[in-house]
Coordinates of C-alpha atoms and ligand atoms in Angstrom, one line a residue:
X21 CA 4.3 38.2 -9.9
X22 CA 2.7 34.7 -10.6
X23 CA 0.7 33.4 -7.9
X24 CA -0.2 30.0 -7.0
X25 CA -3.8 29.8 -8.0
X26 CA -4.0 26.7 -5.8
X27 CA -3.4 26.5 -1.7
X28 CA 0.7 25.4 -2.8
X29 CA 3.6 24.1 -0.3
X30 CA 7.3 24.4 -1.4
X31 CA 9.2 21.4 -0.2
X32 CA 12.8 22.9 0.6
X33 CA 16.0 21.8 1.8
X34 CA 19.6 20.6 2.0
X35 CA 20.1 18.5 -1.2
X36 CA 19.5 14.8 -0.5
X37 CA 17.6 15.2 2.6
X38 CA 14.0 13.7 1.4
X39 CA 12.5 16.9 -0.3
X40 CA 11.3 14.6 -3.0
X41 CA 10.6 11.8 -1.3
X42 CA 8.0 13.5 1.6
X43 CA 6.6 14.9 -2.1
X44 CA 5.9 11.8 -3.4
X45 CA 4.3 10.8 -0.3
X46 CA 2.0 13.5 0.2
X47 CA 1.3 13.6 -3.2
X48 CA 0.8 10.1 -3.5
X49 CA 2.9 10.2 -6.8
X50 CA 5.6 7.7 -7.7
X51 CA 6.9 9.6 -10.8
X52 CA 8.8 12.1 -8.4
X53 CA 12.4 11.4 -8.8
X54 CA 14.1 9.7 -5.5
X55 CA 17.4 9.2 -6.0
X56 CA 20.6 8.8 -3.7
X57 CA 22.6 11.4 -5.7
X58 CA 22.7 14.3 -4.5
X59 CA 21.5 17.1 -6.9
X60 CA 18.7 15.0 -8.3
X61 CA 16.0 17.7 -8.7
X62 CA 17.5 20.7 -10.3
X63 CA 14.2 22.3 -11.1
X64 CA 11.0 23.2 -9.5
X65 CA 8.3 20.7 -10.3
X66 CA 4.5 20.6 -9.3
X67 CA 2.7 17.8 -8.0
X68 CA -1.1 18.5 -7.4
X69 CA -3.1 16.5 -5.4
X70 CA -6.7 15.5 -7.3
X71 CA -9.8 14.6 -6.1
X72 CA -12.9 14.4 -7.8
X73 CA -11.0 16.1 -10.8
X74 CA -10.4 18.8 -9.0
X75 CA -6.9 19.8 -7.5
X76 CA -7.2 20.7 -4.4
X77 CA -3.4 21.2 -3.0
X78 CA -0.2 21.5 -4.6
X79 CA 3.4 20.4 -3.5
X80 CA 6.4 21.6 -5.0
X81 CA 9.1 19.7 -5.1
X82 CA 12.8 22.1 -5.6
X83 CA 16.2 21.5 -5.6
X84 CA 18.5 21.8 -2.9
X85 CA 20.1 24.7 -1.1
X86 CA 23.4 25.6 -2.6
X87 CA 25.2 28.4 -1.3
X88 CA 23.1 29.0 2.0
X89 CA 26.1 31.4 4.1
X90 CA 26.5 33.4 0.8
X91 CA 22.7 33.9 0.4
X92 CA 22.2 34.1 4.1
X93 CA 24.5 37.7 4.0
X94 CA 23.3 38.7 0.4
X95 CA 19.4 38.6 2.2
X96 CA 20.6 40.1 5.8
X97 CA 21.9 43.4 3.8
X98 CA 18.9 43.6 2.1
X99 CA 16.3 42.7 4.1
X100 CA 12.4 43.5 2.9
X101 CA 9.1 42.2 1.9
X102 CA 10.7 41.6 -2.0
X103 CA 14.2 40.4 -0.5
X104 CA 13.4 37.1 -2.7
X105 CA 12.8 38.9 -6.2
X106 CA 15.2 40.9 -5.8
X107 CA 17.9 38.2 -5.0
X108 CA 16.7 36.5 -8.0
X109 CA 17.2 39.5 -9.9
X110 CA 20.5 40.1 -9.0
X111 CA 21.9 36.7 -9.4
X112 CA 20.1 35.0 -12.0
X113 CA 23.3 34.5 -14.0
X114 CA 25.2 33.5 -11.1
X115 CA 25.7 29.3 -11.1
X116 CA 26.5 29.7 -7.3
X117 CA 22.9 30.0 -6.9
X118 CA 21.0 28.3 -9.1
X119 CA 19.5 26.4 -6.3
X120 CA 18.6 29.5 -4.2
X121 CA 17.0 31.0 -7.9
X122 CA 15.0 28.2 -8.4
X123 CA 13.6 27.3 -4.8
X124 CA 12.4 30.7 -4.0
X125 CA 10.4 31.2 -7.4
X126 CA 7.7 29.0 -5.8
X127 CA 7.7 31.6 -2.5
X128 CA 7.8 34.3 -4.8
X129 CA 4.4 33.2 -6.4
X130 CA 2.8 32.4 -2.6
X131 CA 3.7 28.9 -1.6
X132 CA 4.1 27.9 2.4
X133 CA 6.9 26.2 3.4
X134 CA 7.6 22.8 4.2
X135 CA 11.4 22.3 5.4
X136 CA 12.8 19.0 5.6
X137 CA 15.7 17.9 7.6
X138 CA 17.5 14.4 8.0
X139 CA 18.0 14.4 11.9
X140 CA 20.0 11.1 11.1
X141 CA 23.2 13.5 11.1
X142 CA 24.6 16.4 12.8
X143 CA 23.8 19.8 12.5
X144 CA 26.1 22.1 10.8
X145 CA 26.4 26.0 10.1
X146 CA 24.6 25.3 6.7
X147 CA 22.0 23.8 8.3
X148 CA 21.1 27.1 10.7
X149 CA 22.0 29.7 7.7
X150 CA 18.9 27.6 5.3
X151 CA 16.5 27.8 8.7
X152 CA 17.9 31.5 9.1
X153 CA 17.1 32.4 5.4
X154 CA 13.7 30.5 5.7
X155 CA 12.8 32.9 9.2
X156 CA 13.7 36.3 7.0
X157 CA 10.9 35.8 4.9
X158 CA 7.8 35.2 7.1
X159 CA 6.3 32.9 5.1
X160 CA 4.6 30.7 7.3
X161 CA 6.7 27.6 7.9
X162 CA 6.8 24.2 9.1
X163 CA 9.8 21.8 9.5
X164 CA 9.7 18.3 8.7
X165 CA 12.0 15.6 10.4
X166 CA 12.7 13.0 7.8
X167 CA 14.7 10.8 10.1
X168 CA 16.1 8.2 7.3
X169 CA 18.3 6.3 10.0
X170 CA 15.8 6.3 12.8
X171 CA 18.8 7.1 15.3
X172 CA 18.0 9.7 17.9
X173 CA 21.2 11.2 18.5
X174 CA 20.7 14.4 17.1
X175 CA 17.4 14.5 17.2
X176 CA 17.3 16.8 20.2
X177 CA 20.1 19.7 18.8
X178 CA 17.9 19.4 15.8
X179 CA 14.8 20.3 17.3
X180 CA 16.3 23.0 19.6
X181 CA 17.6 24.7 16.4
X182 CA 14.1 24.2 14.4
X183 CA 12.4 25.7 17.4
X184 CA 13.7 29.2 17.0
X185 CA 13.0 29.0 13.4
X186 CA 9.8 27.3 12.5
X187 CA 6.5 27.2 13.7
X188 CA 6.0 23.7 13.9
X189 CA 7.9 20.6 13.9
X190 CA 7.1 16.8 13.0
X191 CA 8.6 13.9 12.7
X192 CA 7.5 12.1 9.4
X193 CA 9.6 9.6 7.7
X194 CA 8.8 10.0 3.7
X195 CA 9.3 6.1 3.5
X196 CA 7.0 5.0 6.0
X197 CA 4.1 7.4 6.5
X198 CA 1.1 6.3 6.5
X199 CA -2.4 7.7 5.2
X200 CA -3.1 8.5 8.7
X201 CA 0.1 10.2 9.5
X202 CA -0.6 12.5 6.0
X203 CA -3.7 13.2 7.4
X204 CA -1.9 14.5 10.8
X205 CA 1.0 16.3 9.1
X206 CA -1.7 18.1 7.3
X207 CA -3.6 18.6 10.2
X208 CA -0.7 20.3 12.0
X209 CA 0.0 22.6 8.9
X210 CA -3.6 23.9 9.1
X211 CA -2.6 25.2 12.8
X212 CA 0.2 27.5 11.7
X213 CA -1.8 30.0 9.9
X214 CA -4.8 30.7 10.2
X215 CA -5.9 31.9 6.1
X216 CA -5.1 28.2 5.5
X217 CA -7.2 27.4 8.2
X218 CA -10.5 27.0 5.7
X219 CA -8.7 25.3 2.9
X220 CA -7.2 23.0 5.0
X221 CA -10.2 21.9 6.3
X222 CA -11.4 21.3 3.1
X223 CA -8.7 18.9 2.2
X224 CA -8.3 17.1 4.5
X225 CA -12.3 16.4 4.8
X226 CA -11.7 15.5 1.0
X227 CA -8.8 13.4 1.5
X228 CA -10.6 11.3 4.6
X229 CA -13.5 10.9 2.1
X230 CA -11.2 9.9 -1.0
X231 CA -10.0 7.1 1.5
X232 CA -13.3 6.1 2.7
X233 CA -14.3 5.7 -1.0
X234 CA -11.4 3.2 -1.8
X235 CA -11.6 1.1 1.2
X236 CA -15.4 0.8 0.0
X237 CA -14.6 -0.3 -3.6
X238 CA -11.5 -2.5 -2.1
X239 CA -13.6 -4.8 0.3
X240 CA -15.4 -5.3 -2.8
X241 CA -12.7 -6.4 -4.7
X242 CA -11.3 -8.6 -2.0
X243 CA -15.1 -10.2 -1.8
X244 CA -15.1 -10.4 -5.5
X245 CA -11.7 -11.5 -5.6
X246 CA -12.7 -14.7 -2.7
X247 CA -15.6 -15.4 -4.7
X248 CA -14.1 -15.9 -8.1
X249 CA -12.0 -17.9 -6.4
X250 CA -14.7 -19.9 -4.7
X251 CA -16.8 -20.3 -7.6
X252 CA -13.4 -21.5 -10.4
X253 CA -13.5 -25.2 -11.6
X254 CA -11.7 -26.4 -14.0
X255 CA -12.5 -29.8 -16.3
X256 CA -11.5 -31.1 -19.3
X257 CA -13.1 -34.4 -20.8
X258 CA -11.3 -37.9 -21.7
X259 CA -12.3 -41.0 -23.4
X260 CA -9.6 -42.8 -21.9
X261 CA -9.2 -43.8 -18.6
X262 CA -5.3 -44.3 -19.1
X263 CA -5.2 -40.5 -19.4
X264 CA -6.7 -40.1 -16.2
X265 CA -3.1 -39.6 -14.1
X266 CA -1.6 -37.2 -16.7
X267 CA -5.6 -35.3 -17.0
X268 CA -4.9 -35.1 -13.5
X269 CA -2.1 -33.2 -13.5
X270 CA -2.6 -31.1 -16.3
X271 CA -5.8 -29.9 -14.6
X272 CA -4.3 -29.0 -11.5
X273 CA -1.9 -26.9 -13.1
X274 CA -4.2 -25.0 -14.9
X275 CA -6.1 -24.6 -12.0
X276 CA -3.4 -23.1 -9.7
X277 CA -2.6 -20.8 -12.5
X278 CA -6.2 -19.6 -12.7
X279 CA -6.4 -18.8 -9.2
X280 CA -2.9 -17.2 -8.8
X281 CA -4.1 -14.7 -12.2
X282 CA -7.5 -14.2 -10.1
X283 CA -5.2 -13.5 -6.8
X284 CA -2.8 -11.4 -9.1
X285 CA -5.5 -9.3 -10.8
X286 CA -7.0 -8.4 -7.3
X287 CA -3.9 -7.4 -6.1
X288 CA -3.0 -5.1 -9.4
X289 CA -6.3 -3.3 -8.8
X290 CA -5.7 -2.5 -5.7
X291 CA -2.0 -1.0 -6.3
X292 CA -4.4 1.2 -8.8
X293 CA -6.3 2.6 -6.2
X294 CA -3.4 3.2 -3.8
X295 CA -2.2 4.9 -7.0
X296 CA 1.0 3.1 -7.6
X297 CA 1.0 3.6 -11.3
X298 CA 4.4 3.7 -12.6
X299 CA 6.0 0.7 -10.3
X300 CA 5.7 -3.0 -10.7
X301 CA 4.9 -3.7 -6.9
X302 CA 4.5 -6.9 -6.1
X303 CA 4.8 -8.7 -2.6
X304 CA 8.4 -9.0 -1.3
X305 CA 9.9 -11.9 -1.7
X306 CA 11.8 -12.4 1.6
X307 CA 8.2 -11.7 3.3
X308 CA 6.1 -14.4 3.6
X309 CA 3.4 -13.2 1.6
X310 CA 5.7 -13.0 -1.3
X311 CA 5.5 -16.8 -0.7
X312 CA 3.5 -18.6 -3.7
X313 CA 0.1 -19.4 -2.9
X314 CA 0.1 -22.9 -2.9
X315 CA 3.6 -23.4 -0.8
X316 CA 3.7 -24.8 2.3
X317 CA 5.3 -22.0 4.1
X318 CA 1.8 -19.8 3.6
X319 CA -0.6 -22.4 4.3
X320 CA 1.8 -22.7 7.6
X321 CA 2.1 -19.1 9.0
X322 CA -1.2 -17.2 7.3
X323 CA -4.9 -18.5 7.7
X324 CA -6.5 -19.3 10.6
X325 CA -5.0 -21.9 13.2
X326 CA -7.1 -25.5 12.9
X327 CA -9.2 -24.7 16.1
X328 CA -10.3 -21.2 14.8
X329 CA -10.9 -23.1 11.6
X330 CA -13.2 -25.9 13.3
X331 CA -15.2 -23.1 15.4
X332 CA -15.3 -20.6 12.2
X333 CA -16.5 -23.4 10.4
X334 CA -19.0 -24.7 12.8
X335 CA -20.7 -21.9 13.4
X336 CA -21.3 -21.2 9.8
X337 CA -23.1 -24.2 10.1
X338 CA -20.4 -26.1 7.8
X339 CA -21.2 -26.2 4.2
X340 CA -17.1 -25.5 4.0
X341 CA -15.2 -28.6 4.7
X342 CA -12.1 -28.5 7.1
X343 CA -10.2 -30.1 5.0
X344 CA -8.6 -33.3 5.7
X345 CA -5.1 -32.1 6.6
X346 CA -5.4 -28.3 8.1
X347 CA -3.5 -29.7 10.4
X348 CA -0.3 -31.0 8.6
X349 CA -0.8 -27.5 6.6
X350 CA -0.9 -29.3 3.6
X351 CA -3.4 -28.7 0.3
X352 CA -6.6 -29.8 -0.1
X353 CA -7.8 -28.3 -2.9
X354 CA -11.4 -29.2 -2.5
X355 CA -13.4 -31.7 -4.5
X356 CA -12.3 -33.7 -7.5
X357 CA -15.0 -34.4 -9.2
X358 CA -15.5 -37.7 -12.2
X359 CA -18.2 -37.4 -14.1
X360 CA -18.8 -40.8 -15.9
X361 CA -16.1 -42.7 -14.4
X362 CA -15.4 -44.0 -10.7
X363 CA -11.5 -43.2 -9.7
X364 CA -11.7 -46.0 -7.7
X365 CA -10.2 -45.5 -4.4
X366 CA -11.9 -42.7 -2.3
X367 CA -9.1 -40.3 -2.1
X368 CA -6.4 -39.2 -4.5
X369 CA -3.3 -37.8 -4.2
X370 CA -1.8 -34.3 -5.7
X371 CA 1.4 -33.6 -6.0
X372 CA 2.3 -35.9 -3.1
X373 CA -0.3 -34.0 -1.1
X374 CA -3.7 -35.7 0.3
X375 CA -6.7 -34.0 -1.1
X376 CA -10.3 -34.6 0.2
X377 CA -12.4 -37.2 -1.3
X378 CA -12.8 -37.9 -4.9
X379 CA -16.5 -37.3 -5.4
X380 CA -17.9 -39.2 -8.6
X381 CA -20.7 -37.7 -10.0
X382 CA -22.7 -39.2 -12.6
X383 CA -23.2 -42.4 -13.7
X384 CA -20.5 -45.2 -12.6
X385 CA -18.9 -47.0 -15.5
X386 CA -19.2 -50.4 -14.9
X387 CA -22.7 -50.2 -14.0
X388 CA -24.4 -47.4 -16.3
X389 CA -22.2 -47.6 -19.5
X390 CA -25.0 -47.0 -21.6
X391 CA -25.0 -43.6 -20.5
X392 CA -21.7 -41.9 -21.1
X393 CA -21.4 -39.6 -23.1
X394 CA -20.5 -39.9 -26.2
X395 CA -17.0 -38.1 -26.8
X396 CA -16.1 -39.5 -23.4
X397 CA -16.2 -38.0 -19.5
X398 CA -15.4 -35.5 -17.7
X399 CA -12.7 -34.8 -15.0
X400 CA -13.2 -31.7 -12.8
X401 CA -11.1 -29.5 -10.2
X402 CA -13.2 -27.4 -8.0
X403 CA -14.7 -25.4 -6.8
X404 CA -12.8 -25.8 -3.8
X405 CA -14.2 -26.7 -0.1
X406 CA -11.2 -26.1 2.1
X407 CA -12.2 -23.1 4.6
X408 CA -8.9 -22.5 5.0
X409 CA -8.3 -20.7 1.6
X410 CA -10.5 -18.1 1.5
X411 CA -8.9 -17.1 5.2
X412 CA -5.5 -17.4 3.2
X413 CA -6.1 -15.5 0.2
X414 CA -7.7 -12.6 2.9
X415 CA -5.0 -13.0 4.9
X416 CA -2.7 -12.1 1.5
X417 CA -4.9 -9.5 0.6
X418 CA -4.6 -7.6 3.9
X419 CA -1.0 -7.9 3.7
X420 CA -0.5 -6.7 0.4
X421 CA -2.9 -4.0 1.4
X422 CA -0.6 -2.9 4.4
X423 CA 2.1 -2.4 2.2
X424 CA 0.4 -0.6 -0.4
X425 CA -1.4 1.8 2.0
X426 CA 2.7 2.2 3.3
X427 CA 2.7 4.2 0.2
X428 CA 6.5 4.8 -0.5
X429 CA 8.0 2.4 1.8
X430 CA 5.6 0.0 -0.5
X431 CA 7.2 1.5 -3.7
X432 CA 11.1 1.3 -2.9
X433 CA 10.8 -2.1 -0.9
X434 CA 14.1 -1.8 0.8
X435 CA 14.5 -5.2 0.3
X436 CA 16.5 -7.2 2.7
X437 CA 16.6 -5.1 5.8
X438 CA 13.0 -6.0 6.9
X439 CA 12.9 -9.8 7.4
X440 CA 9.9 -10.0 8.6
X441 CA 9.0 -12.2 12.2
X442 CA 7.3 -15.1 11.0
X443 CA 4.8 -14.8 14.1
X444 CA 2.4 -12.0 14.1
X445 CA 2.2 -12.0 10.5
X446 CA -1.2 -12.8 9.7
X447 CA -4.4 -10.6 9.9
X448 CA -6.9 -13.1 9.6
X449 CA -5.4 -14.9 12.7
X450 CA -6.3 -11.8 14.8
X451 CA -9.7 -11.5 13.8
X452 CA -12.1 -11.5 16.7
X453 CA -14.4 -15.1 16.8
X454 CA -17.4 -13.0 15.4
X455 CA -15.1 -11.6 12.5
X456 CA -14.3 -15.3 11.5
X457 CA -17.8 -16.2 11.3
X458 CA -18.6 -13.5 9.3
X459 CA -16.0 -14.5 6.9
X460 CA -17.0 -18.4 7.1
X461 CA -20.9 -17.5 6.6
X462 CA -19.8 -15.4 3.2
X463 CA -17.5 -18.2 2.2
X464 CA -20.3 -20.6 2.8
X465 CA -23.1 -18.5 0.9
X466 CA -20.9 -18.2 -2.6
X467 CA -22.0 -21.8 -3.3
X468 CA -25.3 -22.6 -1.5
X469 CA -27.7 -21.4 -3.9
X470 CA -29.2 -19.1 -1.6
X471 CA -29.5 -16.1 -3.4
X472 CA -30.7 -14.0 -0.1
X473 CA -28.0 -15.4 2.6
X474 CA -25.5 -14.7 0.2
X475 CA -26.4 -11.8 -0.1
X476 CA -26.7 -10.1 3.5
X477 CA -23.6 -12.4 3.8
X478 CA -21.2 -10.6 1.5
X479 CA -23.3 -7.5 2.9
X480 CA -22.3 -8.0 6.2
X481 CA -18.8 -9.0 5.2
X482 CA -17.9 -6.0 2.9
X483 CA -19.2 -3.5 6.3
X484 CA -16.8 -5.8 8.3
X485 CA -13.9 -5.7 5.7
X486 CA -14.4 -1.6 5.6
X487 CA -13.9 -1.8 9.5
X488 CA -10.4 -4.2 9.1
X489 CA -9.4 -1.9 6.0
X490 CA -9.8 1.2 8.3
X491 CA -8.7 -0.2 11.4
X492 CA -4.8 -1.0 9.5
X493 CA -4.5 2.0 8.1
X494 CA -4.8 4.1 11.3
X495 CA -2.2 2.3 12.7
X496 CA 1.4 3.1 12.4
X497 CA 3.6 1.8 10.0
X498 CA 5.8 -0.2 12.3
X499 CA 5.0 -3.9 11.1
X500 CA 6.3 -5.3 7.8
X501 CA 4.6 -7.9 6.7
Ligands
GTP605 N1 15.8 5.1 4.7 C1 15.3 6.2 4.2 N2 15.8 6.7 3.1 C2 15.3 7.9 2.7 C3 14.2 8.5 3.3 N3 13.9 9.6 2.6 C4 14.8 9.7 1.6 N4 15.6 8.6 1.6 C5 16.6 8.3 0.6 O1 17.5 9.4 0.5 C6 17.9 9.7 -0.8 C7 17.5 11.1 -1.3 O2 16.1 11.2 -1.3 P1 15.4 12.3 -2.2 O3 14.0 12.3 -1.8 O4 15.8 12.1 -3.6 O5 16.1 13.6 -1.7 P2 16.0 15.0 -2.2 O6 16.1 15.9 -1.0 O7 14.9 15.2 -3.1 O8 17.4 15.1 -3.0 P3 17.9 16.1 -4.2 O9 16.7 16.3 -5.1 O10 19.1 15.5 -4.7 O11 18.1 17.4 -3.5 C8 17.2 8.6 -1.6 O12 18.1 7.5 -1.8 C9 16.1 8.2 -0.8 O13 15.7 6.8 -1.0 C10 13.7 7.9 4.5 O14 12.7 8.4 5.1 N5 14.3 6.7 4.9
MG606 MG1 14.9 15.8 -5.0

């Protein structure tokens, strides 16, 4: 008899039900198949769990029940502590039960049991002759309620049935648990027996620390990520001041696409560390973080609101400006700078958009022309002083964290069904007034030139980003963002 040489679960049930979908989510693996055929998984297929390089649990993902009755009367007539091999034995040519074959290999070798049911439908004689099958062998067990509908209808026949078979129950919906509901549904299989009792322990103390260690290295991406941001100018010299308009534009354009690639990068390293490797994840469209950076729409629903902005701001002891139009939700990309040439009127327009004042820096042209340089001057965009953009891109970076810390419901999107409420929808809003001043000091710090307050700044905001980070993935997975 093989053995599982690692503390193993068998994920079993009807075809179609969610087997491989609660695998992918414990196992944090997106290269499970989930598909809505039923039949998909035809053979057994492993799925360790590895931390530290080391796998610490197994989840096996099997194919479906096929002939349950049939089994269910084959086992009853020959009932004994090899019942399994020995129905293996006997039919291992028969096509009737290739499913039956297959899933009971893994309980053959040692694996527990993890059952899962779709209590979105009623219960039939099928249903009882799996549970009945699952009871003869006395392997400890535990069922699992994948409720795909979310209707409750059933839900009670359902657990009066599981009841006399299983000892224990839970509700866990493969396409919205959450790190913390993993950590409970392994919590509650420790419970059931007691030799798993140790092991357990040990892996769910290595899968709270596994989390601890991203949310670490992600508030320093998201810091990084603000500061990059922050700190990004772009310029590109003239000789002409007739190219000024089109310079302009030009620069702006390669500006925004520099930020969005800094935004994007931040975003694909944190889909790494919430190990979605195989999909292209990016934010939903129809949400309103899908929403492009510079539109309207974000600048209008994420951020914080213009009086959290003034207090943040104030408090920080400015530094940041306000930005000329927070309050129209508008643009202001920060500073324009001109180095060798005035622009001429103090403010400038971008893309229809007000921007804060031009700043000329350098010499003015009429008066100093001696001194430009030769080759011509210089037109600059950023770094940018709106306050309001570092909230935003945190604000995006929460969001997108939310939905990648939704691990499968992340992956497969379910586009469409989950417009999200426009209200509610931004973290950064919520943050306490201390929070905000934490963020507005770091913000302030990446330009001063003070090398010490930036740095218990970004300090101090990395411990309060581990708090947020930690904080959201607690909670239930009922908002969409
Ligand atoms: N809405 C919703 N759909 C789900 C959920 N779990 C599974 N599904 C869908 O149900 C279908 C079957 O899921 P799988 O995980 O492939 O089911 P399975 O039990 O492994 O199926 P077989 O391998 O064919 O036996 C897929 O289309 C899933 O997207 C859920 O919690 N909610
Ligand atoms: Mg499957």
């Amino acid at each position: 008899m093989i053995t599982e040489e690692v503390l193993s679960f068998a994920v079993l049930g009807h075809p179609n039900e969610g087997k491989s979908s609660v695998v992918s989510t414990l196992a944090e693996d997106d290269s499970v198949r989930v598909t809505p055929i039923p039949g998909e998984t035809v053979v057994c297929r492993r799925f360790p769990v590895i931390i530290d390089g080391r796998e610490i649990i197994r989840f096996i993902d099997t194919p479906g029940f096929q002939s349950p009755l049939a089994t269910l009367a084959w086992l009853r007539g020959h009932e004994g502590p090899d019942m399994l091999e020995r129905f293996v034995e006997v039919h291992k040519n028969d096509q009737r039960f290739s499913g039956e074959n297959e899933l009971f290999s893994p309980l053959i070798s040692g694996a527990g049991i993890i059952y899962v049911i779709d209590a979105s439908r009623p219960l039939r004689s099928v249903d009882i002759a799996e549970m009945e099958i699952l009871r003869l062998t006395g392997i400890p067990r535990m069922a699992i309620i994948n409720n795909k509908d979310e209707t409750s209808t059933y839900l009670d026949a359902w657990r009066n049935e599981l009841r006399k078979h299983f000892n224990s129950i839970r509700v866990f919906n493969a396409h919205m648990a959450t790190y913390a509901q993993r950590v409970a549904l392994l919590e509650s299989l420790k419970a059931i027996d007691q030799q798993w009792e140790k092991t357990l322990g040990t892996v769910i103390q290595a899968f709270k620390d596994d989390w601890s260690r991203r949310i670490a290295t992600l508030s320093f991406f998201i810091c990084d990520m603000i500061q990059d941001v922050l700190r990004y100018q772009a310029s590109r010299n003239f000789s002409d001041e007739a190219q000024i308009e089109s310079l302009r534009n030009r620069l702006i354009t390669d500006y925004r696409k520099e930020i969005a690639r800094i935004e994007k990068q931040a975003h694909s390293k944190l889909k790494k560390l919430f190990k979605h490797n195989i999909f292209d994840y990016t934010l939903p469209e129809q949400s309103v973080a899908g929403e492009d950076l510079f539109e309207q729409k974000t600048w209008q629903v994420l951020g914080l609101s213009p009086w959290q902005l003034a207090t943040a701001g104030a408090a920080a002891g400015g530094g940041l400006g306000i930005g000329l139009d927070v309050a129209t939700a508008g643009i202001t990309f920060g500073v324009f700078t001109l180095s060798g040439v005035l622009l001429g009127a103090g403010s400038a327009l971008i893309g229809g958009k007000r921007v804060s004042k031009v700043v000329v820096k350098g010499p003015k042209l009429g008066n100093y022309q001696g001194t430009v340089p030769i080759g011509g001057s210089q037109l600059r965009v950023g770094p940018v002083t709106n306050i309001q953009f570092p909230f935003i891109l945190l604000d995006r970076a929460l969001i997108f964290y939310s939905l990648a810390i939704n691990w499968a419901r992340g992956r497969r999107g379910r586009r469409g069904e989950d417009k999200p409420e426009r209200k509610n929808i931004s973290y950064v809003s919520s943050l306490t007034a201390a929070q905000r001043v934490t963020c507005a000091e770091f913000f302030r710090h990446i330009n001063s030139g003070n090398e010490r307050k930036y740095k218990t700044s970004r300090q101090a905001m990395t411990d309060m980003l581990k708090d947020i980070l930690t904080e959201i993935s607690n909670k239930d997975a009922t908002n969409f963002r």
